[in-house]
Short mmCIF file of C-alpha atoms in Angstrom, two decimals:
data_model
loop_
_atom_site.label_atom_id
_atom_site.label_comp_id
_atom_site.label_asym_id
_atom_site.label_seq_id
_atom_site.Cartn_x
_atom_site.Cartn_y
_atom_site.Cartn_z
CA MET A 1 0.00 0.00 0.00
CA THR A 2 1.06 3.59 -0.59
CA TRP A 3 0.05 6.82 1.11
CA GLN A 4 -1.47 8.28 -2.06
CA LEU A 5 -5.04 8.58 -0.76
CA TYR A 6 -3.89 10.21 2.46
CA GLU A 7 -1.47 12.53 0.69
CA GLN A 8 -4.23 13.75 -1.63
CA LEU A 9 -6.60 14.44 1.27
CA ILE A 10 -3.86 16.29 3.16
CA ASP A 11 -2.73 18.32 0.15
CA ALA A 12 -6.32 19.47 -0.46
CA THR A 13 -6.38 21.08 3.01
CA PRO A 14 -5.59 24.82 3.11
CA THR A 15 -2.53 26.42 4.67
CA THR A 16 -4.24 29.72 5.50
CA ILE A 17 -6.67 28.35 8.11
CA THR A 18 -5.35 27.49 11.56
CA VAL A 19 -6.45 25.23 14.42
CA THR A 20 -8.04 26.95 17.41
CA ASP A 21 -9.00 23.95 19.55
CA PHE A 22 -9.17 20.17 19.49
CA GLY A 23 -10.00 17.29 21.77
CA ILE A 24 -10.30 13.52 22.02
CA ALA A 25 -13.43 12.08 23.63
CA PRO A 26 -13.97 8.35 24.33
CA HIS A 27 -15.05 7.61 20.75
CA TRP A 28 -14.54 10.81 18.77
CA ALA A 29 -11.88 13.38 18.00
CA TRP A 30 -12.91 16.93 17.16
CA LEU A 31 -11.03 19.94 15.87
CA ARG A 32 -12.10 23.59 15.46
CA THR A 33 -10.70 26.07 12.95
CA SER A 34 -9.95 29.77 12.84
CA ASP A 35 -12.78 30.31 10.35
CA GLY A 36 -15.38 28.86 12.71
CA HIS A 37 -15.83 25.30 11.50
CA VAL A 38 -15.42 21.93 13.20
CA GLY A 39 -14.53 18.45 11.99
CA ILE A 40 -15.00 15.14 13.77
CA ALA A 41 -13.66 11.63 13.30
CA ALA A 42 -13.78 8.31 15.11
CA VAL A 43 -10.91 7.23 17.32
CA TYR A 44 -9.95 3.76 18.48
CA PRO A 45 -9.43 2.88 22.15
CA GLY A 46 -6.04 2.05 23.58
CA ASP A 47 -2.58 3.57 23.59
CA GLY A 48 -0.17 3.34 20.71
CA ARG A 49 2.89 5.00 19.34
CA PRO A 50 3.79 7.70 18.76
CA VAL A 51 1.78 9.95 21.03
CA LEU A 52 0.95 13.56 20.22
CA SER A 53 4.31 15.30 20.44
CA GLU A 54 3.03 18.81 19.73
CA SER A 55 -0.38 20.41 20.05
CA PRO A 56 -1.91 21.39 16.70
CA ILE A 57 -3.44 24.55 18.21
CA GLY A 58 -2.20 27.60 16.34
CA ARG A 59 -0.74 25.55 13.52
CA PRO A 60 -1.98 25.52 9.91
CA LEU A 61 -4.86 23.14 9.32
CA ILE A 62 -2.80 21.22 6.77
CA ASP A 63 -0.24 20.41 9.48
CA ALA A 64 -2.97 18.96 11.67
CA ALA A 65 -4.35 17.04 8.69
CA SER A 66 -0.99 15.33 8.22
CA MET A 67 -1.53 13.63 11.58
CA VAL A 68 -3.95 11.25 9.82
CA THR A 69 -0.92 9.17 8.80
CA SER A 70 0.03 8.52 12.44
CA TRP A 71 0.09 4.96 13.75
CA ASN A 72 -1.34 6.26 17.00
CA PHE A 73 -5.01 6.02 16.10
CA ALA A 74 -6.12 8.77 18.49
CA GLU A 75 -3.65 11.09 16.80
CA ALA A 76 -4.81 9.86 13.38
CA GLY A 77 -8.39 10.63 14.39
CA VAL A 78 -7.40 14.23 15.08
CA GLY A 79 -5.82 14.33 11.63
CA LEU A 80 -8.98 13.05 9.96
CA ALA A 81 -11.03 15.55 11.98
CA ALA A 82 -8.80 18.29 10.55
CA ILE A 83 -9.47 17.07 7.01
CA ASN A 84 -13.19 16.97 7.75
CA ALA A 85 -13.13 20.47 9.20
CA TRP A 86 -12.30 21.61 5.68
CA VAL A 87 -14.38 19.36 3.43
CA ASN A 88 -17.44 18.78 5.65
CA ARG A 89 -18.84 22.30 5.83
CA ASP A 90 -21.46 24.60 4.30
CA ALA A 91 -24.39 22.27 4.83
CA SER A 92 -26.70 24.45 2.72
CA HIS A 93 -25.11 22.96 -0.40
CA PHE A 94 -26.51 19.53 0.49
CA ALA A 95 -29.95 18.00 0.87
CA GLU A 96 -30.54 16.30 4.21
CA ALA A 97 -30.52 12.51 3.82
CA PRO A 98 -31.63 9.55 5.92
CA ASP A 99 -29.22 7.09 7.45
CA ALA A 100 -27.27 5.44 4.62
CA PHE A 101 -28.49 1.95 5.41
CA VAL A 102 -32.10 3.14 5.41
CA ALA A 103 -31.55 5.15 2.24
CA TYR A 104 -30.16 2.25 0.21
CA ALA A 105 -31.82 -0.80 1.81
CA SER A 106 -34.49 -1.20 -0.87
CA HIS A 107 -31.97 -0.67 -3.66
CA TYR A 108 -29.98 -3.69 -2.50
CA ALA A 109 -32.93 -5.98 -1.73
CA GLY A 110 -32.11 -9.43 -3.06
CA LYS A 111 -28.40 -8.57 -3.36
CA ARG A 112 -25.34 -9.82 -1.52
CA VAL A 113 -24.22 -7.00 0.73
CA GLY A 114 -21.15 -6.61 2.91
CA VAL A 115 -20.64 -4.14 5.74
CA VAL A 116 -17.17 -3.39 7.11
CA GLY A 117 -17.89 -2.37 10.69
CA HIS A 118 -20.81 -3.56 12.82
CA PHE A 119 -23.32 -0.71 12.83
CA PRO A 120 -26.40 -0.84 15.10
CA GLY A 121 -29.55 -2.38 13.65
CA LEU A 122 -27.99 -3.76 10.46
CA GLU A 123 -29.88 -7.03 10.51
CA ARG A 124 -33.20 -5.23 10.79
CA THR A 125 -32.51 -2.44 8.31
CA LEU A 126 -30.98 -4.74 5.68
CA ARG A 127 -33.39 -7.63 6.27
CA ASP A 128 -34.38 -7.80 2.58
CA VAL A 129 -30.90 -8.37 1.18
CA ALA A 130 -30.19 -11.88 -0.05
CA ASP A 131 -27.07 -12.31 2.08
CA LEU A 132 -25.55 -9.99 4.67
CA TYR A 133 -21.86 -10.25 5.53
CA VAL A 134 -20.63 -8.14 8.44
CA PHE A 135 -16.85 -7.85 8.77
CA GLU A 136 -15.63 -6.70 12.18
CA ARG A 137 -12.31 -6.71 14.02
CA VAL A 138 -14.05 -7.08 17.39
CA GLN A 139 -16.60 -9.68 16.36
CA ARG A 140 -20.14 -10.11 17.60
CA PRO A 141 -22.18 -13.28 17.04
CA GLY A 142 -22.63 -13.84 13.31
CA ASP A 143 -19.83 -11.49 12.22
CA TYR A 144 -16.95 -12.45 9.97
CA PRO A 145 -13.46 -11.42 11.06
CA ASP A 146 -12.36 -8.34 9.16
CA SER A 147 -9.60 -10.35 7.48
CA ALA A 148 -12.26 -12.43 5.69
CA PHE A 149 -12.97 -9.46 3.43
CA GLU A 150 -9.78 -10.31 1.51
CA TYR A 151 -11.44 -13.56 0.40
CA LEU A 152 -15.15 -12.72 0.26
CA ALA A 153 -15.26 -9.23 -1.26
CA GLN A 154 -15.72 -10.40 -4.83
CA ASP A 155 -18.71 -12.53 -3.82
CA LEU A 156 -20.60 -9.32 -3.02
CA ASP A 157 -22.73 -6.92 -5.04
CA ALA A 158 -22.23 -3.95 -2.72
CA VAL A 159 -20.26 -3.00 0.37
CA PHE A 160 -20.67 -0.34 3.03
CA ILE A 161 -17.30 0.63 4.56
CA THR A 162 -16.97 2.52 7.82
CA ALA A 163 -15.02 5.72 7.25
CA SER A 164 -13.05 4.98 10.40
CA ALA A 165 -11.04 2.63 8.16
CA LEU A 166 -9.19 5.80 7.18
CA VAL A 167 -7.99 6.07 10.77
CA ASN A 168 -6.66 2.51 11.05
CA LYS A 169 -5.15 2.66 7.53
CA THR A 170 -7.19 -0.21 6.07
CA MET A 171 -9.21 1.99 3.69
CA PRO A 172 -6.85 1.84 0.67
CA ARG A 173 -6.85 -1.96 0.68
CA LEU A 174 -10.60 -2.16 1.28
CA LEU A 175 -11.22 0.08 -1.73
CA GLU A 176 -8.84 -1.97 -3.83
CA LEU A 177 -10.66 -5.19 -2.92
CA SER A 178 -14.02 -3.52 -3.63
CA ALA A 179 -13.20 -2.66 -7.25
CA GLY A 180 -16.28 -3.25 -9.39
CA LEU A 181 -18.71 -3.20 -6.45
CA ASP A 182 -21.09 -0.49 -5.32
CA THR A 183 -18.95 0.95 -2.53
CA ILE A 184 -20.50 3.27 0.05
CA ILE A 185 -18.24 5.03 2.58
CA VAL A 186 -20.39 5.65 5.62
CA GLY A 187 -20.33 7.41 8.97
CA PRO A 188 -19.60 10.84 10.47
CA SER A 189 -15.87 10.35 9.80
CA THR A 190 -16.47 10.35 6.02
CA PRO A 191 -14.65 13.16 4.18
CA MET A 192 -17.11 14.51 1.63
CA SER A 193 -14.39 14.75 -1.00
CA SER A 194 -14.28 13.58 -4.62
CA ILE A 195 -10.82 12.22 -3.83
CA LEU A 196 -12.60 9.17 -2.41
CA PHE A 197 -14.48 8.72 -5.70
CA ASP A 198 -11.14 8.73 -7.50
CA ALA A 199 -10.00 6.01 -5.09
CA GLY A 200 -12.96 3.77 -5.93
CA ALA A 201 -15.91 4.78 -3.75
CA THR A 202 -19.25 5.15 -5.52
CA THR A 203 -21.19 6.90 -2.73
CA LEU A 204 -20.19 9.02 0.26
CA SER A 205 -22.54 9.09 3.24
CA GLY A 206 -21.33 11.58 5.80
CA PHE A 207 -22.14 14.31 8.29
CA ILE A 208 -21.92 18.09 7.93
CA PRO A 209 -21.86 19.97 11.26
CA THR A 210 -24.22 22.94 11.47
CA ASP A 211 -23.70 23.92 15.13
CA PRO A 212 -20.00 23.57 16.03
CA THR A 213 -20.46 24.72 19.61
CA GLY A 214 -23.34 22.35 20.30
CA LEU A 215 -21.54 19.45 18.62
CA VAL A 216 -18.34 19.92 20.59
CA GLY A 217 -20.31 20.25 23.82
CA THR A 218 -22.06 16.95 23.16
CA LEU A 219 -18.78 15.18 22.35
CA LYS A 220 -17.30 16.57 25.57
CA GLY A 221 -20.31 15.28 27.48
CA ILE A 222 -21.28 18.73 28.73
CA GLY A 223 -24.19 19.40 26.40
CA GLY A 224 -27.49 17.71 25.74
CA GLY A 225 -28.58 15.92 22.60
CA ARG A 226 -26.86 13.59 20.18
CA LYS A 227 -24.24 14.56 17.63
CA TRP A 228 -26.85 14.14 14.88
CA ASP A 229 -28.78 17.04 16.42
CA PHE A 230 -25.96 19.42 15.50
CA GLY A 231 -25.50 18.62 11.84
CA LYS A 232 -26.92 17.15 8.68
CA ARG A 233 -26.60 13.65 7.25
CA VAL A 234 -25.73 13.81 3.55
CA ASN A 235 -25.38 11.25 0.75
CA VAL A 236 -23.53 12.04 -2.48
CA SER A 237 -23.02 9.53 -5.30
CA VAL A 238 -20.25 9.62 -7.87
CA ASP A 239 -22.86 10.69 -10.43
CA SER A 240 -23.52 13.78 -8.31
CA SER A 241 -19.89 14.54 -7.54
CA ALA A 242 -20.25 18.07 -8.93
CA LEU A 243 -21.84 18.90 -5.56
CA LEU A 244 -18.35 18.64 -4.10
CA GLU A 245 -16.47 20.60 -6.73
CA TRP A 246 -17.39 24.08 -5.46
CA ARG A 247 -14.92 23.50 -2.62
CA ASN A 248 -11.92 23.47 -4.95
CA TRP A 249 -11.12 27.14 -4.41
#
């Protein structure tokens, strides 16, 4: 594997915006910018190496974005949050969408569908698919180990991939294995960037914050509501990728 996907996401991040604040909650990293936006991304539990050696506060956003290549997955989550603080903004450009699994369940009825990452309620929401394969590192009853995707991907018609695979560095290989399939990147960590279409995704299902202060408060555990209350779910297919092009300033 190469770093091409990560390098492209980093290079698309501006140098003129700086980081004003960031944090790591039990499951989410968040990062705020000097122009008033916020990005979030999933983090994985546990300690790894290397740890954050320097705070990103006051540094250019692109410097924080480069942390996505870290093998410390908390640090990498901060890096992905920095990327998302740039690409996941200006919600008025997007129509609000339902949960990705709800949105596409009927489309894949009778199909063989894989999901990388065990999302809540999958068996109920995708009950009309012909076969459901869930690939998960920390398995629950009925799940396949995530390594099984190497062997079973080409038996599928479509696959939903958790965007947190960008944090643990498995995304490039997952996209490579998914070539020729309908490939939906899903979750609040999803960068709404056409770079992922170039890498093989066919749909991006992400989250655009609309209330940075409320969202950060919820992630810190000091505000009410759920993160979904402070943003908009959005779905963009490769056929509608022009929706993302206005950001290429």
